[in-house]
Short mmCIF file of C-alpha atoms in Angstrom, two decimals:
data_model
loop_
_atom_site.label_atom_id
_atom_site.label_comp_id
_atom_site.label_asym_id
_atom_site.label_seq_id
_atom_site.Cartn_x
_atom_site.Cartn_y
_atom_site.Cartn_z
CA UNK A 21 -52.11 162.54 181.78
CA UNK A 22 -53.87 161.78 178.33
CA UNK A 23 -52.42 158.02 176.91
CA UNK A 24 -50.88 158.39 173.71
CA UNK A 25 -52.46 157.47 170.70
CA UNK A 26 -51.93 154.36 169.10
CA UNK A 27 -50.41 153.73 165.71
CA UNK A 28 -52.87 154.64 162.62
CA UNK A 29 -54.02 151.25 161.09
CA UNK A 30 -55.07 149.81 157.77
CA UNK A 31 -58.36 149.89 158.36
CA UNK A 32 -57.94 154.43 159.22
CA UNK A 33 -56.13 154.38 156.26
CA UNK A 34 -59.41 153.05 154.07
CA UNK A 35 -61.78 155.20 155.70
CA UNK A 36 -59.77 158.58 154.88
CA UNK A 37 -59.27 157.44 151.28
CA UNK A 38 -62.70 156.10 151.02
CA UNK A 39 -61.62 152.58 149.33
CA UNK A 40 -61.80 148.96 150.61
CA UNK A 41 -58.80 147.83 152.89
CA UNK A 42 -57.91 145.88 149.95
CA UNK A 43 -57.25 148.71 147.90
CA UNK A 44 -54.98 149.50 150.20
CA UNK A 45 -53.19 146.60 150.81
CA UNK A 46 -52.68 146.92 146.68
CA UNK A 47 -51.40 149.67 146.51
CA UNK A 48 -48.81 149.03 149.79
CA UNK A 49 -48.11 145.92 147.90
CA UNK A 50 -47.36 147.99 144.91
CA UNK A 51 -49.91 146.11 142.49
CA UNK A 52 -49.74 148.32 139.12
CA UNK A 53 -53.44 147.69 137.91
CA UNK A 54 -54.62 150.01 140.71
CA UNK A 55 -56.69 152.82 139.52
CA UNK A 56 -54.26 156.03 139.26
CA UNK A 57 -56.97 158.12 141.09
CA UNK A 58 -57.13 155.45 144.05
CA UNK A 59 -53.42 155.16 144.60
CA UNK A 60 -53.48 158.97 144.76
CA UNK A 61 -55.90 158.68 147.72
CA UNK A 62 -54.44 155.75 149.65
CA UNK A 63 -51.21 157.36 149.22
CA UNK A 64 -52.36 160.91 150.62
CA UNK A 65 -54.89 159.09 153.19
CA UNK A 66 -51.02 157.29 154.34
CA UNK A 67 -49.57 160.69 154.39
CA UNK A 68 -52.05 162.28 156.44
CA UNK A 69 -52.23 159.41 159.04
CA UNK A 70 -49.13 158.60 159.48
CA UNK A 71 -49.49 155.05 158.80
CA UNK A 72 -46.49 152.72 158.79
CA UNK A 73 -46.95 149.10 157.55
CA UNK A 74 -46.42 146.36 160.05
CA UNK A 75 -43.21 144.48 157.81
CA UNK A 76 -42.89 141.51 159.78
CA UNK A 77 -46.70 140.73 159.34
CA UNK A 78 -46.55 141.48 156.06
CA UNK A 79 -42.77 139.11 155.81
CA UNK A 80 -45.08 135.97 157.38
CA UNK A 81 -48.31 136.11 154.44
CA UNK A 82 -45.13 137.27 151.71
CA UNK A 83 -42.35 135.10 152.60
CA UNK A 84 -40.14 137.73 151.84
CA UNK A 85 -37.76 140.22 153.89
CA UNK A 86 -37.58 143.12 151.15
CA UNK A 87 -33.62 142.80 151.67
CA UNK A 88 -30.93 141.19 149.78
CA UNK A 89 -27.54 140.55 150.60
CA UNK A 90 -23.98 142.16 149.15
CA UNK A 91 -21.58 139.11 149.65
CA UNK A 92 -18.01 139.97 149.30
CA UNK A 93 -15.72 137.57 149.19
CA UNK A 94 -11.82 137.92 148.38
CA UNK A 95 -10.55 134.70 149.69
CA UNK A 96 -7.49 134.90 147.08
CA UNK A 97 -5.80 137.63 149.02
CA UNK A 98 -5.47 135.19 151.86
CA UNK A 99 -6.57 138.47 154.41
CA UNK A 100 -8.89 138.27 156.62
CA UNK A 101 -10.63 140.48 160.13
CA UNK A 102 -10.02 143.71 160.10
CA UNK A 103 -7.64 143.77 157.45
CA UNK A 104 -10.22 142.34 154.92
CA UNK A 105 -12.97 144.93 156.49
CA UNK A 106 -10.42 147.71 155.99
CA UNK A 107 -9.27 146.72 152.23
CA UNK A 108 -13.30 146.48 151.40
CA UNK A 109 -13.57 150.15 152.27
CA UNK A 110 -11.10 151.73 150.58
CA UNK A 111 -11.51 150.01 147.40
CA UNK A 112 -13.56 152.71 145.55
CA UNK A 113 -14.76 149.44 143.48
CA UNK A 114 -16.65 148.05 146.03
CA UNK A 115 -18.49 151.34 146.65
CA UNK A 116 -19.51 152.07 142.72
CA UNK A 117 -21.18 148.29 143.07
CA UNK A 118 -22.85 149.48 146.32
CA UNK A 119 -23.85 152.48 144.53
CA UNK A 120 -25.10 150.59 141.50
CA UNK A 121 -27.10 148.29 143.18
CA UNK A 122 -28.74 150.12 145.82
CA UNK A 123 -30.25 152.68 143.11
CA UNK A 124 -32.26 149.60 141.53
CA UNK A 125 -33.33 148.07 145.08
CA UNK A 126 -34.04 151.15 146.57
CA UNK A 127 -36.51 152.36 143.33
CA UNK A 128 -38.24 148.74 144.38
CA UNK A 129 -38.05 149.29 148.40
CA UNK A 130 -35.92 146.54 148.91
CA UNK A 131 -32.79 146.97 151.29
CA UNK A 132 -28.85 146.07 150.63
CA UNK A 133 -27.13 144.44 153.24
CA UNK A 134 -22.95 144.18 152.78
CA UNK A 135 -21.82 140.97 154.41
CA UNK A 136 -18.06 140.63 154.23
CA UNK A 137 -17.10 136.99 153.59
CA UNK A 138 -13.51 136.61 153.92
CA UNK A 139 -11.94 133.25 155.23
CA UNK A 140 -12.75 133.53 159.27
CA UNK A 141 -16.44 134.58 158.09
CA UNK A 142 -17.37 131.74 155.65
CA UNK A 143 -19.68 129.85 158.06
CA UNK A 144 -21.08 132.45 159.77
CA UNK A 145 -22.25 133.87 156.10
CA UNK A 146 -23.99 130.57 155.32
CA UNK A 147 -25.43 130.36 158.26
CA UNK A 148 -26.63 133.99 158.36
CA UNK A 149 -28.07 133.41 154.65
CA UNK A 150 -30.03 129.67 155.57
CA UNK A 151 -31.78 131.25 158.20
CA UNK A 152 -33.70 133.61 155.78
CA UNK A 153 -32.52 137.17 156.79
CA UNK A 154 -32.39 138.18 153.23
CA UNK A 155 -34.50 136.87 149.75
CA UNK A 156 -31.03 136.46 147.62
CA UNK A 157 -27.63 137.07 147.44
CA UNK A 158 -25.50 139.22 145.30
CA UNK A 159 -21.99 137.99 144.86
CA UNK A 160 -19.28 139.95 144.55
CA UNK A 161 -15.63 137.89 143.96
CA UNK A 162 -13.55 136.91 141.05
CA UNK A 163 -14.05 133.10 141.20
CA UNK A 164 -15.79 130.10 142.85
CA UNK A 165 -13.15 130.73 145.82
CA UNK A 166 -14.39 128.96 149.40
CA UNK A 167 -17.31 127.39 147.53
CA UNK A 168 -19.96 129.63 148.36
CA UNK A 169 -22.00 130.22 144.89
CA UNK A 170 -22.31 126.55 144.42
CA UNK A 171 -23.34 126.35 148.76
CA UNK A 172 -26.05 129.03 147.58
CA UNK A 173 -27.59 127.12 144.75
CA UNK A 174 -27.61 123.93 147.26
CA UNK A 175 -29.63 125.80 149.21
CA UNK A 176 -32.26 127.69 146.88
CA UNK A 177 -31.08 131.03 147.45
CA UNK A 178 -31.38 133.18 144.65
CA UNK A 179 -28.06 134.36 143.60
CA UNK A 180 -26.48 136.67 141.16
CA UNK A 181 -22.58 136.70 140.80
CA UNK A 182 -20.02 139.68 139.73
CA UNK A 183 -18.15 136.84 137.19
CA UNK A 184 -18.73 134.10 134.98
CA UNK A 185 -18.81 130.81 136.65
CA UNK A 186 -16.09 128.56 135.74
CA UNK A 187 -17.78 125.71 136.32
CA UNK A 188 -20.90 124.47 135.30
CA UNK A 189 -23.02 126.13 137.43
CA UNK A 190 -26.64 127.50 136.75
CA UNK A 191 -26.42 130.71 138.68
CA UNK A 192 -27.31 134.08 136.48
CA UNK A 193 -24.07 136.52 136.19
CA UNK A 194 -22.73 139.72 135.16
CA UNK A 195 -19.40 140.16 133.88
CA UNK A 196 -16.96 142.39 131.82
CA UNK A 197 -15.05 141.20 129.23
CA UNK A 198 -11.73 141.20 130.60
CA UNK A 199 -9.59 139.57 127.63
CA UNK A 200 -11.05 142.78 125.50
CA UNK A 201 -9.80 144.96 128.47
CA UNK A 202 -6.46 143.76 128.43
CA UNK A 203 -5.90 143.97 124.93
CA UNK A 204 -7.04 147.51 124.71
CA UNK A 205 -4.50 148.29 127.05
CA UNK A 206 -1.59 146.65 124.53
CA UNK A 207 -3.32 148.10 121.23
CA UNK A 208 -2.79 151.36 123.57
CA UNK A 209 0.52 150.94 124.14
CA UNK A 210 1.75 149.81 121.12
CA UNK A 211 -0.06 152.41 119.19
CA UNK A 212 2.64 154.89 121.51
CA UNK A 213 5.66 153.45 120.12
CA UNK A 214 6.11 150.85 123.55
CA UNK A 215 8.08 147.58 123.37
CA UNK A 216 9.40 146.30 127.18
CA UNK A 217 6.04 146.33 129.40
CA UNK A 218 5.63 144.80 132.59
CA UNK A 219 1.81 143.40 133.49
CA UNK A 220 1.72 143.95 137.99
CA UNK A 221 -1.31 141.01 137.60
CA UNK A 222 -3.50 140.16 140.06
CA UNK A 223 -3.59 136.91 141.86
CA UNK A 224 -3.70 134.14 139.21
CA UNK A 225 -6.24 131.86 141.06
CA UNK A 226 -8.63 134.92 139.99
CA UNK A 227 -10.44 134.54 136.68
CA UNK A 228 -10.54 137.82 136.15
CA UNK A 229 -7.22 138.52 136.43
CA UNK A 230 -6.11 135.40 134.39
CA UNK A 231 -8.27 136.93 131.61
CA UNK A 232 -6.48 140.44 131.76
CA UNK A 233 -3.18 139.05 131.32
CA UNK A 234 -4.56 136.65 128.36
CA UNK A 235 -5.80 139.76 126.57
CA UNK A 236 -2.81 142.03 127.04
CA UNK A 237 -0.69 138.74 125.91
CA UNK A 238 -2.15 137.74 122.82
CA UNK A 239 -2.04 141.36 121.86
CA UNK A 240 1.44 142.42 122.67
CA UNK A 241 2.44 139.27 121.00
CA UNK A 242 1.45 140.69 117.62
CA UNK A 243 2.29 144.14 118.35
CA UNK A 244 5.95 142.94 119.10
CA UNK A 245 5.74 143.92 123.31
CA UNK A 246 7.95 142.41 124.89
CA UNK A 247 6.19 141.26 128.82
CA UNK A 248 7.15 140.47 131.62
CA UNK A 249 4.55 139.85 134.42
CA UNK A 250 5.00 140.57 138.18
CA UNK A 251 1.70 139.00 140.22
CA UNK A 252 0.19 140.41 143.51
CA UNK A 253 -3.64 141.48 144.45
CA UNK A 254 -5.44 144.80 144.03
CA UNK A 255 -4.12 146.94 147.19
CA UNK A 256 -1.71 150.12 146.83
CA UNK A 257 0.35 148.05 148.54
CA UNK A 258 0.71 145.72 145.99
CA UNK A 259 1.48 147.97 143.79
CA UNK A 260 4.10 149.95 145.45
CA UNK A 261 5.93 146.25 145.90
CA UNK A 262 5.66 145.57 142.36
CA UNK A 263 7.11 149.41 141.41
CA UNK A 264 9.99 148.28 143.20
CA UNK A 265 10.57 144.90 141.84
CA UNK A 266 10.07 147.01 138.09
CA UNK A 267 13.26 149.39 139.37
CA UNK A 268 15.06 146.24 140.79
CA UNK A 269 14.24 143.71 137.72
CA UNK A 270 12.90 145.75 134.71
CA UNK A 271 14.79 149.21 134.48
CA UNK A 272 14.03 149.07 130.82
CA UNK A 273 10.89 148.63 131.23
CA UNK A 274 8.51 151.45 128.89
CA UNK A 275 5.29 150.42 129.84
CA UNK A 276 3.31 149.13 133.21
CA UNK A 277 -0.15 147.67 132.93
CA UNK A 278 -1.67 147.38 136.26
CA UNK A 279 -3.99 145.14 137.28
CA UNK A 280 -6.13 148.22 138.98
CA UNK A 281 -6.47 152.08 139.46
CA UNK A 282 -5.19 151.54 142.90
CA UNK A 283 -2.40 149.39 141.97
CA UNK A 284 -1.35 151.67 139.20
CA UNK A 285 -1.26 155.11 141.14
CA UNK A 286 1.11 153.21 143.91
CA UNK A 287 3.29 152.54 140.69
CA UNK A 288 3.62 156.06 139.10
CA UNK A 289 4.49 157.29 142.61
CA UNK A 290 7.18 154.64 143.15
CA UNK A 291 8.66 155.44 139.52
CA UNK A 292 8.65 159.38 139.91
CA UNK A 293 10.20 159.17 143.40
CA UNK A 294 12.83 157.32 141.92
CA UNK A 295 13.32 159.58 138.55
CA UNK A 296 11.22 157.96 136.28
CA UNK A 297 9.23 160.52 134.01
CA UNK A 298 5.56 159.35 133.61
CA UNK A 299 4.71 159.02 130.34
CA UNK A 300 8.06 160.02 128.59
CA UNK A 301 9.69 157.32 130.35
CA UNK A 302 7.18 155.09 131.56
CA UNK A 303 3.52 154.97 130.15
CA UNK A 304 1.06 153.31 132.90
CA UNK A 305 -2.10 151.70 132.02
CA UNK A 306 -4.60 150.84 135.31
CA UNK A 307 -7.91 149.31 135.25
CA UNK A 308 -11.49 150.09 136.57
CA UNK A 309 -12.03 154.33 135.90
CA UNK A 310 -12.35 154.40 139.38
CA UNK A 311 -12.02 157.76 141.63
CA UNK A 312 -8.70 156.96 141.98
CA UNK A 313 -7.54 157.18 138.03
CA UNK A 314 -9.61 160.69 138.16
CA UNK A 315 -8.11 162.34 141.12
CA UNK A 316 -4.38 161.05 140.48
CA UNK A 317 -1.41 163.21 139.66
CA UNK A 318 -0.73 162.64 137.20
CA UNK A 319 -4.79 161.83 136.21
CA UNK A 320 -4.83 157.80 135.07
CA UNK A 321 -5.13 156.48 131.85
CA UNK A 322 -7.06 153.26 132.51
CA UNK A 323 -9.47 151.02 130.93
CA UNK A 324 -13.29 151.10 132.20
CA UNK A 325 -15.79 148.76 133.40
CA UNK A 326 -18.96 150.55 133.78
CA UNK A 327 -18.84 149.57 137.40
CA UNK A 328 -22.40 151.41 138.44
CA UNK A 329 -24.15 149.73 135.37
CA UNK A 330 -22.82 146.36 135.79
CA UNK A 331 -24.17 145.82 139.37
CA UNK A 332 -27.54 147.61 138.74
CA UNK A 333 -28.02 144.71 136.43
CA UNK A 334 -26.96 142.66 138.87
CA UNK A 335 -29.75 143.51 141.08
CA UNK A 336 -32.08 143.67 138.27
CA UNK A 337 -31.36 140.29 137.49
CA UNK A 338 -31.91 139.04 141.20
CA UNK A 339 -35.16 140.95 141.28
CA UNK A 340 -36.32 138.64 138.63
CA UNK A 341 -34.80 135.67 139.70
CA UNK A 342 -36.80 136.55 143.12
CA UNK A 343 -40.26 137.04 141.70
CA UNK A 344 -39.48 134.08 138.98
CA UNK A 345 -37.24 131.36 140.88
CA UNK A 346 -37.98 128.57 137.80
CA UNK A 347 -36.54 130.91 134.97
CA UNK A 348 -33.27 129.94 133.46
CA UNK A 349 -29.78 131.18 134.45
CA UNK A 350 -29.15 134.50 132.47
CA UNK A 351 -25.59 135.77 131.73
CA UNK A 352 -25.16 139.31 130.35
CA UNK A 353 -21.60 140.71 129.78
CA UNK A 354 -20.40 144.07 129.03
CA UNK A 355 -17.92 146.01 127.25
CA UNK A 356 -14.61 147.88 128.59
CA UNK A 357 -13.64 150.73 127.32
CA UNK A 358 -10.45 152.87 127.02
CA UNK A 359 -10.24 155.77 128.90
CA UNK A 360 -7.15 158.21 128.18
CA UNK A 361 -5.69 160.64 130.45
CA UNK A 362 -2.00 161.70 131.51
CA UNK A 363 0.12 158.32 132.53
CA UNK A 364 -0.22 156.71 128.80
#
């Protein structure tokens, strides 16, 4: 029998290129004041030997793991095992962030790793994040819930969150601006002649969905809506309870604004099972421009957050706070936008 050959090394790798084994280590290490001509050549010398870095050598002289983590915490919902597992995968939200960030890491070679963080899981996240499996943290929740950005910071992880901070803390962040999301959604509804509108919020410990509800508000208040506001969370579920409490409590009711896409197709199903015409009875407003508003019937009108472009910042601004841990806290917020379509 004839032993197998070993693995290629750096030093095979500089000999076929016909550069120093630092060269090559530069380029690996993706330094951009390598000659163009020379990366060529170490790349096509990697090619043709087959040459896979050794990571974990190259983790011990770095410090670094070339992964970050996707923390997802909804502690407001109160759910938790495999009901919190199952709600994170059917929300198409949490997959446009996934999708966001991983096409800035991946464009950088650094790996996304979802850790769900719901109640039970809280101090098996920490503990999984002290012992340095990852080089920072994106965090994905509407608040400060459980206490984990502020348990980052403690411990100099780099972290980016999916909100503003409501406290004082000097984390980076990337938000929409939710009070200009609700109020597009009254200025929308006004403009079609609506007066009796029920708001199915989400849960009010949330600052996002505080923020909503402040925006649609202040608006309807000078557009002379009448609101009523029925809270719950972001599931279908929640929303086909709060279609029913709308048949049960509002019948007059014109208008629904919902505090997501999923929330608001569970509502136009509820109201056309029971009669309802949607929009000539009932105009529905959702929230996100998620899948969901796009393959509904009837399609939703909803507002956007440019979900994808939100958490590639995100990730951008990790990257930075990564290679940079001294710079100072950045916050960069973006715009909704209304999208209209068939339920308003």
């Amino acid at each position: 029998m004839t032993s197998r050959p070993g693995p290629s090394t750096i030093e095979e790798v500089a000999q076929r290129a016909g550069v120093s084994r630092s060269t090559v280590s530069r380029v690996l290490n993706g330094v951009a004041t390598v000659d163009p001509k020379m990366r060529r050549a170490v790349d096509d010398a990697v090619r043709a030997t087959g040459y896979v870095p050794n990571l974990a050598a190259r983790s011990l002289v770095t410090r670094r793991t070339n992964s970050v983590a996707l923390v997802i915490s909804e502690p407001a919902s109160g759910i938790a095992g495999a009901e919190f597992l199952q709600r994170i995968f059917s929300d198409p939200y949490f997959g446009r962030v996934t999708a966001g960030a991983q096409h800035v890491l991946r464009a950088t070679g650094v790996h996304l790793v979802v850790v769900p963080a719901d109640r039970e899981a809280h101090d098996f996240v920490l503990s999984y994040l002290r012992q340095g499996h990852v080089d920072g943290v994106l965090f994905l929740a509407g608040g400060d819930e459980h206490g984990l950005p502020h348990a980052l910071y403690e411990m100099n992880v780099p972290v980016v969150l999916s909100h503003r901070p409501s406290a004082a803390l000097p984390v980076s962040w990337v938000d929409a601006d939710q009070t200009i999301g609700g109020r597009l959604a009254a200025e929308h509804l006004g403009r079609l002649g609506r007066r009796r509108a029920v708001v199915l919020a989400g849960p009010p410990e949330l600052a996002a969905a505080r923020e909503r509800l402040a925006g649609f508000r202040a608006a309807a208040e000078g557009l002379g809506i009448a609101v009523a506001v029925v809270h719950g969370d972001y599931s279908a579920r929640s929303g086909t309870a709060g279609g029913r409490r709308i048949l049960a409590e509002h019948p007059t009711a014109d208008a629904v604004f919902a505090a997501n896409d999923l929330v608001a197709e569970a509502v136009v199903r509820v109201l056309v099972d029971a009669g309802r015409h949607v929009p000539a009875d009932v105009a529905v407003v959702g929230f996100d421009d998620s899948t969901t508003a796009r393959d509904a019937v009837p399609a939703l009108t909803t507002i956007r957050q440019p979900v994808e472009d939100m958490a590639g910042e995100m990730a951008r601004l990790l990257l930075d706070r990564i290679r940079t841990p001294d710079q100072p806290a950045r916050g960069v917020m973006f715009a909704p936008t209304l999208v209209v379509r068939e339920t308003a």
